[in-house]
XYZ file of C-alpha atoms in Angstrom:
686
model
C -266.114 4.337 -90.098
C -262.920 2.925 -91.596
C -263.205 -0.773 -92.357
C -260.112 -2.993 -92.550
C -259.317 -4.697 -95.830
C -259.883 -8.428 -95.189
C -257.930 -11.286 -96.679
C -261.027 -12.375 -98.600
C -260.449 -9.583 -101.089
C -258.272 -10.204 -104.088
C -255.528 -7.719 -103.268
C -253.924 -8.254 -106.666
C -256.920 -6.867 -108.533
C -256.669 -3.085 -108.516
C -258.876 -0.706 -110.408
C -256.855 1.399 -112.843
C -259.234 3.065 -115.309
C -258.019 3.878 -118.774
C -258.190 7.263 -120.439
C -257.954 10.796 -119.176
C -259.363 10.119 -115.720
C -256.381 8.030 -114.535
C -254.909 11.026 -112.723
C -258.183 12.054 -111.115
C -257.893 12.680 -107.368
C -260.720 10.247 -106.623
C -258.523 7.413 -107.908
C -255.578 8.393 -105.724
C -255.837 6.439 -102.490
C -253.278 8.765 -100.902
C -255.871 11.520 -100.929
C -258.278 11.992 -97.996
C -261.579 10.219 -98.530
C -263.500 13.478 -98.311
C -261.500 14.955 -101.163
C -261.935 11.817 -103.253
C -265.693 11.896 -102.701
C -266.018 15.536 -103.754
C -263.833 15.064 -106.814
C -265.878 12.104 -108.004
C -269.193 13.759 -107.189
C -268.452 16.785 -109.390
C -267.666 14.469 -112.324
C -270.960 12.582 -112.063
C -274.017 13.195 -114.203
C -277.501 13.097 -112.710
C -277.919 9.618 -114.199
C -274.722 8.509 -112.449
C -275.990 9.861 -109.141
C -279.449 8.347 -109.372
C -277.901 5.027 -110.356
C -275.786 5.061 -107.210
C -278.974 5.479 -105.183
C -280.501 2.349 -106.737
C -280.184 -1.272 -105.628
C -281.559 -4.153 -107.716
C -281.984 -7.864 -106.989
C -279.662 -10.392 -108.589
C -282.578 -12.382 -110.002
C -283.781 -9.368 -111.956
C -280.266 -8.656 -113.250
C -279.171 -12.216 -114.043
C -280.933 -12.535 -117.430
C -279.128 -9.406 -118.651
C -276.340 -8.364 -116.267
C -275.406 -5.491 -118.582
C -278.263 -3.641 -116.852
C -275.828 -3.019 -114.001
C -273.925 -0.772 -116.401
C -276.834 0.770 -118.285
C -278.627 1.676 -115.039
C -275.357 2.784 -113.368
C -276.426 0.675 -110.364
C -274.850 1.462 -107.041
C -275.701 -1.913 -105.566
C -277.039 -5.415 -106.181
C -278.469 -7.700 -103.516
C -279.568 -11.256 -102.953
C -282.950 -11.587 -101.307
C -283.632 -14.544 -99.038
C -283.159 -17.750 -101.035
C -281.881 -15.939 -104.132
C -278.719 -17.872 -104.957
C -276.517 -18.788 -107.916
C -276.385 -22.275 -109.392
C -274.565 -24.170 -108.027
C -274.888 -22.719 -104.533
C -271.167 -22.819 -103.768
C -268.728 -20.158 -102.542
C -266.939 -20.160 -105.894
C -270.199 -19.599 -107.763
C -271.051 -16.690 -105.466
C -267.668 -15.072 -106.120
C -268.051 -15.536 -109.873
C -271.540 -14.029 -109.831
C -270.559 -11.002 -107.756
C -267.476 -10.404 -109.893
C -269.559 -10.552 -113.076
C -271.862 -7.847 -111.779
C -268.818 -5.869 -110.683
C -267.257 -6.086 -114.130
C -270.318 -4.424 -115.624
C -270.269 -1.716 -112.956
C -266.628 -1.000 -113.792
C -267.388 -0.781 -117.511
C -269.073 2.600 -116.980
C -267.126 5.808 -117.744
C -266.314 6.659 -114.116
C -265.835 3.000 -113.165
C -267.609 3.291 -109.824
C -267.736 -0.153 -108.191
C -271.059 -1.546 -107.062
C -271.528 -2.942 -103.545
C -273.234 -6.311 -103.076
C -275.551 -6.850 -100.102
C -277.180 -9.821 -98.399
C -279.160 -10.854 -95.320
C -276.674 -12.963 -93.344
C -278.635 -12.797 -90.107
C -277.402 -15.941 -88.338
C -274.335 -16.789 -90.303
C -274.181 -16.802 -94.098
C -277.411 -18.787 -94.217
C -278.058 -18.386 -97.952
C -274.965 -20.416 -98.821
C -275.069 -24.206 -98.656
C -272.358 -25.440 -96.318
C -271.985 -22.186 -94.389
C -271.864 -22.137 -90.606
C -275.377 -21.479 -89.307
C -275.280 -19.837 -85.888
C -278.087 -19.554 -83.345
C -280.582 -16.848 -84.167
C -280.243 -13.648 -82.134
C -282.732 -14.663 -79.433
C -280.373 -17.511 -78.538
C -277.377 -15.190 -78.527
C -279.378 -12.932 -76.231
C -279.707 -15.835 -73.810
C -275.918 -16.162 -73.716
C -275.505 -12.621 -72.303
C -271.966 -12.778 -73.734
C -270.836 -9.707 -75.746
C -267.461 -11.255 -76.579
C -269.112 -14.390 -77.936
C -271.563 -12.356 -80.011
C -268.692 -10.371 -81.494
C -266.888 -13.595 -82.424
C -270.054 -15.021 -83.992
C -270.436 -11.968 -86.195
C -266.701 -11.854 -86.963
C -266.947 -15.420 -88.260
C -270.032 -14.430 -90.241
C -268.080 -11.556 -91.778
C -265.298 -13.909 -92.837
C -267.747 -16.247 -94.571
C -269.671 -13.399 -96.205
C -266.454 -11.817 -97.497
C -265.247 -15.197 -98.753
C -268.171 -15.190 -101.189
C -267.335 -11.696 -102.454
C -269.907 -9.757 -100.425
C -268.942 -6.668 -98.364
C -272.386 -5.660 -97.009
C -274.608 -7.486 -94.531
C -278.156 -6.412 -93.701
C -277.562 -7.257 -90.045
C -277.708 -7.131 -87.086
C -281.319 -6.604 -86.109
C -281.215 -4.359 -83.035
C -284.964 -4.236 -82.546
C -286.463 -4.616 -79.081
C -289.072 -7.361 -79.401
C -292.002 -6.612 -77.109
C -294.570 -9.167 -78.323
C -293.794 -12.850 -78.877
C -296.591 -13.101 -81.421
C -294.336 -11.242 -83.864
C -292.943 -13.435 -86.627
C -289.508 -11.815 -86.334
C -289.170 -12.160 -82.555
C -286.221 -14.543 -82.938
C -284.258 -11.874 -84.820
C -284.175 -9.739 -81.663
C -281.584 -10.163 -78.922
C -284.007 -9.260 -76.132
C -287.178 -7.549 -74.929
C -285.180 -4.981 -72.955
C -283.061 -2.332 -74.708
C -280.218 -2.604 -72.186
C -279.453 -6.180 -73.250
C -279.802 -5.356 -76.941
C -277.296 -2.539 -76.464
C -274.926 -4.830 -74.572
C -274.843 -7.254 -77.496
C -274.259 -4.665 -80.201
C -270.703 -5.960 -80.303
C -272.209 -7.776 -83.293
C -271.597 -4.552 -85.227
C -267.917 -4.612 -84.292
C -267.653 -8.247 -85.342
C -268.936 -7.476 -88.817
C -267.144 -4.186 -89.418
C -263.819 -5.251 -87.925
C -264.109 -8.163 -90.338
C -264.415 -5.794 -93.291
C -268.185 -6.068 -93.778
C -270.515 -3.083 -93.648
C -273.102 -3.629 -90.898
C -276.733 -2.554 -91.183
C -278.660 -1.918 -87.991
C -282.342 -2.572 -88.515
C -285.227 -2.002 -88.583
C -285.291 1.644 -87.662
C -287.253 1.928 -85.462
C -289.971 0.262 -83.422
C -290.517 -2.821 -85.595
C -290.533 -5.026 -82.486
C -293.003 -2.788 -80.660
C -295.992 -2.816 -83.003
C -299.505 -3.548 -81.789
C -301.106 -6.909 -82.476
C -303.860 -6.524 -85.060
C -302.445 -3.317 -86.537
C -300.778 -4.849 -89.600
C -302.178 -4.710 -93.100
C -303.241 -7.689 -95.193
C -302.843 -11.182 -93.749
C -300.122 -10.215 -91.278
C -301.276 -9.626 -87.718
C -298.366 -7.705 -86.183
C -295.353 -7.608 -88.531
C -295.116 -4.270 -90.371
C -297.828 -2.904 -88.091
C -298.117 0.279 -86.036
C -296.172 1.304 -82.940
C -298.500 3.419 -80.808
C -296.337 5.264 -78.310
C -295.170 8.565 -76.926
C -291.950 10.090 -78.180
C -290.429 9.637 -74.721
C -291.195 5.905 -74.560
C -290.096 5.460 -78.165
C -286.744 7.043 -77.338
C -286.342 4.956 -74.175
C -287.238 1.591 -75.697
C -287.012 1.614 -79.479
C -284.442 4.295 -80.315
C -281.966 3.513 -77.540
C -280.189 0.694 -79.424
C -279.695 2.942 -82.468
C -278.098 5.682 -80.429
C -275.564 3.198 -79.062
C -275.055 1.545 -82.450
C -274.114 4.863 -84.020
C -272.285 6.650 -81.229
C -270.439 3.692 -79.711
C -270.077 1.215 -82.569
C -270.088 3.521 -85.617
C -272.570 1.391 -87.562
C -272.169 2.135 -91.255
C -275.715 1.736 -92.526
C -279.268 1.825 -91.210
C -282.400 0.218 -92.659
C -285.824 1.725 -91.901
C -288.667 -0.496 -90.787
C -291.767 -1.411 -92.762
C -293.728 -0.434 -89.664
C -295.384 2.865 -88.767
C -295.313 5.045 -85.677
C -298.362 6.765 -84.212
C -297.512 9.406 -81.594
C -299.934 9.459 -78.690
C -299.265 13.132 -78.003
C -300.287 14.015 -81.566
C -303.583 12.171 -81.351
C -303.732 8.461 -82.107
C -304.959 7.631 -85.578
C -302.333 9.362 -87.713
C -299.551 6.803 -88.192
C -296.517 7.582 -90.331
C -294.596 4.904 -92.192
C -290.958 4.824 -91.113
C -289.917 5.040 -94.773
C -291.755 8.375 -94.925
C -290.652 9.814 -91.580
C -288.534 12.892 -92.174
C -288.743 13.537 -88.438
C -287.058 10.255 -87.542
C -284.647 9.753 -90.473
C -283.427 13.210 -91.480
C -284.130 14.617 -88.027
C -283.474 12.170 -85.206
C -281.106 9.798 -87.008
C -278.977 12.095 -89.130
C -279.208 15.452 -87.384
C -279.581 14.533 -83.703
C -277.588 11.285 -83.556
C -275.042 12.514 -86.090
C -275.316 9.457 -88.324
C -273.044 9.971 -91.337
C -273.446 6.568 -92.992
C -276.053 5.558 -95.539
C -279.728 4.755 -95.084
C -280.912 1.839 -97.235
C -284.621 1.199 -97.688
C -286.099 -2.217 -97.036
C -287.455 -4.363 -99.880
C -289.724 -2.051 -101.916
C -290.227 -0.184 -98.666
C -291.320 3.138 -100.120
C -294.121 1.451 -102.044
C -295.973 0.828 -98.801
C -296.269 4.553 -98.085
C -300.042 5.092 -98.025
C -302.232 7.918 -99.193
C -303.523 9.554 -95.989
C -306.520 11.007 -97.819
C -307.682 7.670 -99.254
C -309.110 4.498 -97.661
C -306.589 2.606 -95.461
C -304.002 0.680 -97.433
C -304.300 2.811 -100.562
C -300.767 3.622 -101.755
C -299.639 7.026 -102.880
C -298.747 7.498 -106.548
C -295.269 6.143 -107.242
C -293.802 9.577 -107.917
C -295.059 10.844 -104.576
C -293.695 7.778 -102.772
C -290.264 8.335 -104.325
C -290.302 12.031 -103.473
C -291.402 11.414 -99.881
C -288.824 8.656 -99.340
C -285.881 10.617 -100.729
C -286.810 13.779 -98.854
C -287.307 11.795 -95.649
C -283.604 10.978 -95.809
C -283.322 7.547 -97.447
C -280.099 7.399 -99.470
C -280.296 4.104 -101.362
C -283.461 2.363 -102.489
C -283.941 -1.391 -102.544
C -285.933 -1.688 -105.751
C -285.429 -5.378 -106.454
C -287.451 -5.703 -109.658
C -288.226 -2.108 -110.643
C -284.856 -0.366 -110.684
C -285.325 1.205 -114.120
C -288.747 2.571 -113.211
C -287.427 4.000 -109.931
C -284.610 5.812 -111.717
C -286.999 7.230 -114.306
C -289.361 8.525 -111.629
C -286.578 10.046 -109.537
C -285.180 11.870 -112.575
C -288.605 13.360 -113.089
C -288.854 14.449 -109.458
C -285.486 16.203 -109.649
C -286.471 17.893 -112.905
C -289.736 19.152 -111.409
C -288.057 20.403 -108.244
C -289.820 17.889 -106.006
C -286.456 16.533 -104.884
C -283.664 19.114 -104.562
C -280.295 18.289 -106.084
C -278.717 18.979 -102.693
C -280.600 15.974 -101.280
C -279.363 13.816 -104.167
C -275.784 14.950 -103.571
C -276.043 14.256 -99.841
C -277.230 10.708 -100.522
C -274.520 10.029 -103.095
C -271.787 11.444 -100.837
C -272.763 8.922 -98.180
C -272.762 6.055 -100.656
C -269.409 6.987 -102.190
C -267.792 7.512 -98.795
C -268.892 4.022 -97.785
C -267.401 2.497 -100.920
C -264.099 4.318 -100.444
C -263.939 3.211 -96.805
C -264.568 -0.401 -97.829
C -261.636 -0.230 -100.263
C -263.836 -1.099 -103.225
C -262.181 1.409 -105.556
C -258.774 -0.183 -105.004
C -259.972 -3.789 -104.755
C -263.339 -4.193 -106.447
C -263.069 -7.898 -107.212
C -263.191 -10.851 -104.833
C -261.112 -13.999 -104.898
C -262.347 -17.577 -104.637
C -259.157 -18.473 -102.774
C -260.861 -18.031 -99.420
C -263.707 -20.479 -100.003
C -262.353 -22.598 -97.154
C -263.574 -19.961 -94.714
C -267.160 -20.996 -95.429
C -268.226 -23.602 -92.899
C -264.694 -23.936 -91.530
C -263.959 -26.039 -88.464
C -262.942 -22.915 -86.557
C -266.249 -21.200 -87.271
C -268.240 -24.306 -86.406
C -266.403 -24.426 -83.089
C -267.554 -20.868 -82.371
C -271.096 -21.865 -83.318
C -270.973 -24.904 -81.027
C -269.868 -22.673 -78.163
C -272.671 -20.235 -78.951
C -275.244 -23.026 -78.967
C -274.089 -24.264 -75.563
C -274.189 -20.786 -74.044
C -277.648 -20.126 -75.499
C -279.374 -23.067 -73.802
C -281.595 -21.972 -70.909
C -282.430 -24.516 -68.211
C -285.890 -23.511 -67.022
C -286.615 -26.448 -64.705
C -284.386 -29.176 -63.290
C -286.314 -31.203 -60.732
C -284.287 -33.862 -58.960
C -281.182 -32.760 -60.848
C -282.391 -34.535 -63.958
C -279.619 -32.775 -65.871
C -276.846 -33.296 -66.695
C -277.392 -36.769 -68.125
C -275.108 -39.714 -67.511
C -273.358 -40.960 -70.637
C -274.151 -44.509 -69.563
C -277.868 -43.828 -69.129
C -280.384 -45.657 -71.260
C -281.783 -42.749 -73.285
C -284.972 -42.657 -75.339
C -285.202 -39.692 -77.740
C -288.461 -38.538 -79.315
C -289.982 -35.534 -81.054
C -290.019 -34.152 -84.575
C -287.302 -31.572 -83.866
C -284.780 -34.092 -82.565
C -283.508 -35.107 -85.984
C -284.538 -32.225 -88.250
C -281.758 -29.759 -88.933
C -284.051 -27.503 -90.947
C -286.351 -27.017 -87.959
C -283.252 -26.589 -85.805
C -281.974 -23.754 -88.026
C -285.261 -21.876 -88.531
C -286.036 -19.159 -91.043
C -283.499 -17.324 -93.192
C -281.717 -20.609 -93.907
C -281.144 -21.387 -97.611
C -284.690 -20.163 -98.263
C -286.229 -16.940 -96.951
C -288.749 -18.919 -94.911
C -286.338 -21.753 -94.142
C -287.370 -25.356 -94.683
C -287.855 -28.518 -92.662
C -285.717 -31.582 -93.317
C -282.139 -31.916 -94.513
C -281.807 -28.250 -95.473
C -278.129 -27.826 -94.579
C -275.152 -29.935 -93.528
C -274.550 -30.074 -89.806
C -275.335 -32.066 -86.683
C -278.865 -32.619 -85.438
C -279.595 -32.848 -81.724
C -280.232 -36.591 -82.054
C -276.936 -37.116 -83.867
C -275.155 -35.099 -81.187
C -276.725 -37.160 -78.392
C -275.699 -40.390 -80.126
C -272.136 -39.141 -80.478
C -272.003 -39.128 -76.673
C -274.430 -41.968 -75.938
C -274.496 -44.303 -78.969
C -277.051 -46.525 -77.274
C -279.766 -43.841 -77.451
C -282.915 -44.960 -79.268
C -285.280 -42.744 -81.256
C -288.976 -42.616 -82.071
C -290.183 -39.470 -83.779
C -293.691 -39.700 -82.298
C -292.801 -41.540 -79.109
C -294.950 -44.561 -79.952
C -292.112 -47.093 -80.019
C -291.587 -48.975 -76.746
C -289.243 -47.174 -74.375
C -287.534 -50.459 -73.532
C -286.829 -49.649 -69.919
C -285.166 -46.319 -70.667
C -283.793 -44.357 -67.703
C -284.566 -41.012 -69.297
C -286.598 -39.636 -72.156
C -285.426 -36.616 -74.146
C -288.302 -35.038 -76.068
C -287.379 -32.399 -78.668
C -290.381 -30.448 -79.944
C -291.275 -26.883 -80.912
C -291.706 -24.840 -84.063
C -291.119 -25.327 -87.768
C -289.380 -22.595 -89.817
C -290.890 -19.243 -90.725
C -289.795 -15.679 -91.376
C -291.311 -12.221 -91.031
C -295.112 -11.954 -91.203
C -295.525 -15.616 -92.066
C -294.504 -16.283 -88.484
C -297.090 -13.940 -86.983
C -299.411 -15.708 -84.573
C -302.719 -15.891 -86.408
C -301.005 -14.832 -89.608
C -300.810 -16.516 -93.012
C -299.111 -19.777 -93.900
C -296.664 -19.941 -96.783
C -298.259 -22.214 -99.357
C -295.473 -21.687 -101.898
C -292.714 -22.683 -99.475
C -290.808 -25.973 -99.800
C -292.372 -27.839 -98.100
C -295.529 -25.728 -97.750
C -296.188 -24.289 -94.293
C -299.259 -26.133 -93.102
C -299.576 -25.611 -89.375
C -300.879 -22.342 -87.925
C -298.384 -20.281 -85.959
C -299.134 -20.053 -82.258
C -297.446 -19.761 -78.870
C -298.561 -23.245 -77.855
C -297.215 -26.596 -78.924
C -298.954 -28.318 -81.798
C -301.233 -31.224 -80.773
C -298.746 -33.787 -82.054
C -295.944 -32.273 -79.992
C -298.109 -32.187 -76.877
C -298.981 -35.833 -77.390
C -295.315 -36.846 -77.628
C -294.526 -35.013 -74.381
C -297.428 -36.707 -72.589
C -296.609 -40.120 -74.029
C -292.905 -40.144 -73.216
C -293.116 -38.409 -69.840
C -295.646 -41.008 -68.700
C -293.407 -43.884 -69.770
C -289.964 -43.006 -68.357
C -288.657 -42.280 -64.846
C -287.035 -38.990 -65.899
C -288.391 -36.766 -68.654
C -286.372 -33.967 -70.296
C -288.082 -31.648 -72.798
C -286.196 -29.393 -75.208
C -288.125 -26.631 -76.960
C -286.608 -25.788 -80.352
C -288.378 -22.551 -81.209
C -287.883 -18.903 -82.024
C -289.899 -17.755 -79.007
C -291.415 -19.071 -75.779
C -293.973 -21.842 -76.042
C -296.709 -21.832 -73.405
C -296.343 -25.189 -71.690
C -297.668 -24.425 -68.217
C -300.227 -27.240 -68.093
C -297.589 -29.876 -68.946
C -294.860 -28.530 -66.679
C -295.790 -30.872 -63.829
C -294.966 -34.010 -65.827
C -291.620 -32.624 -67.047
C -288.517 -33.070 -64.890
C -286.186 -30.828 -66.887
C -287.231 -28.150 -69.366
C -284.784 -26.437 -71.723
C -285.280 -23.484 -74.061
C -283.021 -24.427 -76.974
C -284.190 -21.617 -79.290
C -283.037 -22.091 -82.919
C -279.493 -23.419 -82.490
C -278.482 -23.763 -86.137
C -276.069 -26.252 -87.639
C -274.148 -27.302 -84.537
C -276.398 -29.548 -82.459
C -273.355 -30.770 -80.545
C -273.578 -27.603 -78.467
C -276.897 -28.871 -77.106
C -275.374 -32.236 -76.215
C -272.477 -30.473 -74.505
C -274.789 -29.055 -71.835
C -277.116 -32.058 -71.671
C -274.211 -34.300 -70.680
C -272.327 -31.775 -68.561
C -269.342 -31.165 -70.812
C -270.279 -27.515 -70.420
C -272.548 -26.016 -67.749
C -275.925 -24.489 -68.384
C -275.394 -20.728 -68.031
C -278.034 -19.211 -70.344
C -280.673 -16.803 -69.038
C -283.961 -15.775 -70.584
C -283.695 -12.678 -72.807
C -287.505 -12.513 -72.835
C -290.291 -13.135 -70.342
C -291.833 -16.620 -70.604
C -295.619 -16.302 -70.384
C -297.736 -18.560 -68.214
C -300.720 -18.191 -70.559
C -301.303 -16.927 -74.071
C -303.589 -14.249 -72.658
C -300.626 -12.652 -70.844
C -298.952 -11.694 -74.115
C -297.505 -9.125 -74.529
C -295.595 -9.369 -71.265
C -292.292 -7.614 -70.605
C -289.947 -6.884 -67.740
C -291.138 -3.783 -65.913
C -294.833 -4.370 -66.591
C -297.261 -3.889 -63.692
C -298.648 -7.119 -62.174
C -295.744 -9.020 -63.719
C -296.501 -12.745 -63.287
C -294.910 -14.783 -66.106
C -294.221 -18.490 -65.755
C -290.486 -17.728 -65.869
C -289.265 -14.127 -65.518
C -286.823 -12.276 -67.726
C -283.320 -13.342 -66.687
C -284.365 -16.763 -65.347
C -281.939 -19.597 -65.991
C -280.745 -22.417 -63.764
C -277.060 -23.221 -63.638
C -275.335 -26.605 -63.574
C -271.722 -27.296 -62.711
C -271.629 -25.339 -59.459
C -272.791 -21.955 -58.285
C -271.558 -18.843 -60.046
C -269.561 -16.071 -58.437
C -270.557 -12.538 -57.450
C -273.998 -11.458 -58.596
C -274.375 -14.624 -60.656
C -273.927 -16.699 -57.528
C -276.400 -14.542 -55.663
C -278.890 -15.041 -58.489
C -278.386 -18.802 -58.251
C -279.178 -18.613 -54.549
C -282.267 -16.486 -55.180
C -283.582 -18.906 -57.803
C -282.960 -21.842 -55.471
C -284.927 -20.013 -52.788
C -287.853 -19.582 -55.176
C -287.772 -23.243 -56.210
C -287.921 -24.248 -52.552
C -291.184 -22.325 -52.218
C -290.014 -18.991 -50.855
C -289.102 -15.645 -52.373
C -292.084 -13.471 -51.568
C -294.979 -12.328 -53.721
C -292.873 -10.163 -56.033
C -290.019 -12.574 -56.735
C -290.668 -12.629 -60.499
C -290.441 -8.889 -60.940
C -287.582 -8.652 -58.427
C -285.502 -11.251 -60.294
C -286.279 -9.673 -63.665
C -285.461 -6.177 -62.447
C -282.239 -7.448 -60.864
C -281.173 -8.862 -64.201
C -282.023 -5.644 -65.988
C -280.135 -3.619 -63.382
C -277.034 -5.800 -63.709
C -277.122 -5.552 -67.510
C -277.337 -1.766 -67.240
C -274.395 -1.671 -64.808
C -276.403 -0.896 -61.649
C -274.920 -3.712 -59.587
C -275.989 -2.231 -56.262
C -279.656 -2.294 -57.225
C -279.265 -5.826 -58.572
C -277.692 -6.922 -55.286
C -280.497 -5.408 -53.208
C -283.224 -7.010 -55.305
C -281.593 -10.439 -55.170
C -281.153 -10.176 -51.400
C -284.847 -9.306 -51.158
C -285.782 -12.508 -52.986
C -283.514 -14.584 -50.763
C -284.990 -13.011 -47.641
C -288.402 -14.080 -48.904
């Protein structure tokens, strides 16, 4: 993995240490990286090595940034919502460079690497371009677009001095009740693999990618999680064969095809059916899957970074459920499992102390320490951090640039999935008298979702950008708006109702899980797969009052709306589009065609969940791959799919049309065009 040096680096700032080490081979960029790594490694003390394996959070370091030097830290990160003041690109660069200066004040002057979760654009930074979350990109089915989205993300991340992104999530989400479902591209591994061009976008842009969460985090069983969570961080109960086919497949492609530079283990556990269910192993403790499958079998030569305090969830198998192991045992198990760097946001000093003790006692062999540090140093050499450790504020204009917002607008348009279009309700006429309603029509925070400024996201004016209402009014200035739909419709030709979810992240989005009382504003409504009563009322109210009713669902996952479908003329899955609401207006008014297709199965009832393509008795409301097209029929297999969907809408298609359409989509994604053709012809024949 050799990453290009991007323009966002200050190429005038070169590390030239003083003293006797100036002629050391590790400082000579003409030398092969392997030689540089070995030369530096032999000069390092145990404290140097353990420091390189440690990552701390900026908030813990900010009161005394000299800790970066005293702890010999290999890395610093920003957690979700952890930002400098003011939250500007220049302030980010200054902060990162300050931490870097302390790292370079150590005897060997090893640069630290800064990391961040930029999962749908550089969402921590005010004014950054906020792209659709991955579920929306999955609906686009466009690998080139996904690569450009992540290339733009890399440019904005690098412009703030950061060379490491904890993205993309390549999980296969198999249960929509999961609070991280929107971070997944799809429920089928073939589509996730197809969109792993995200890795190329980041790494070709000079940012180290992190594929996560290894592995099975999207395949956990509902009710298996600890604490208040219901599914996030739970247990994947599966055979090794199914795990390899569904959950591991994206990692194999990420490593062998895209050369992903880092991997993050999942908080979740795996429980092998062939070993007897009831003996789950935390991924952070799985030597079989990290040292064995990942490093030995897949040949992964990058670094493995733990998740946030991930090793501290490793339980004591001999104690009551949820009882953690002693800290020393957790550290020993995690290091020996194959984790190379440890995200210890607030306890870096304690982690280093414990690891020193484990090495001294022989619990962790020095060879394992050296292997971890080799991987970390190699990554830093490949990123060019030894030659160019500091960032420049000169590239602040990359953040939220017009060019990046244009890419985001395109991504939003391609992500929209037209689920129903009775009487050709869409596209809208610009001259139509339009009545807009719904709480998500003019709320850019809801439109962006979680991982936006704050970890959990926030409703309201969270970021600059264009709401869906503003975008509609840019095309049709005469459009009126009533958030709850109680204002008179005034003889409107069409109603556009925009409803759905409010922001959440991780386990706080689990259906039946906890609400975030400390969020701003506090999360009040319970998370579910059905619309909230107020949203349902707006749909009923507006659809009863206008000749044509269009409903847009702004959400991170399907919303069960079967009982209201009859009153809706056009239904659109808008997902979480981000800052560029104009992309929604582009398809509503026909500037661009609807081309998006479902990356997940849309359940008819809550009781159907989990439901996935390939399941027996597959009867969702809308199958995987469903998506109506406007602007004319597509060509080739896309055109045949259009014909098959039209056949179904007309009342034909046979008893198995849902599974046939879904399997055709999966076959096409996997490259089996002949099977896709045969299945689509079967639907058309009815």
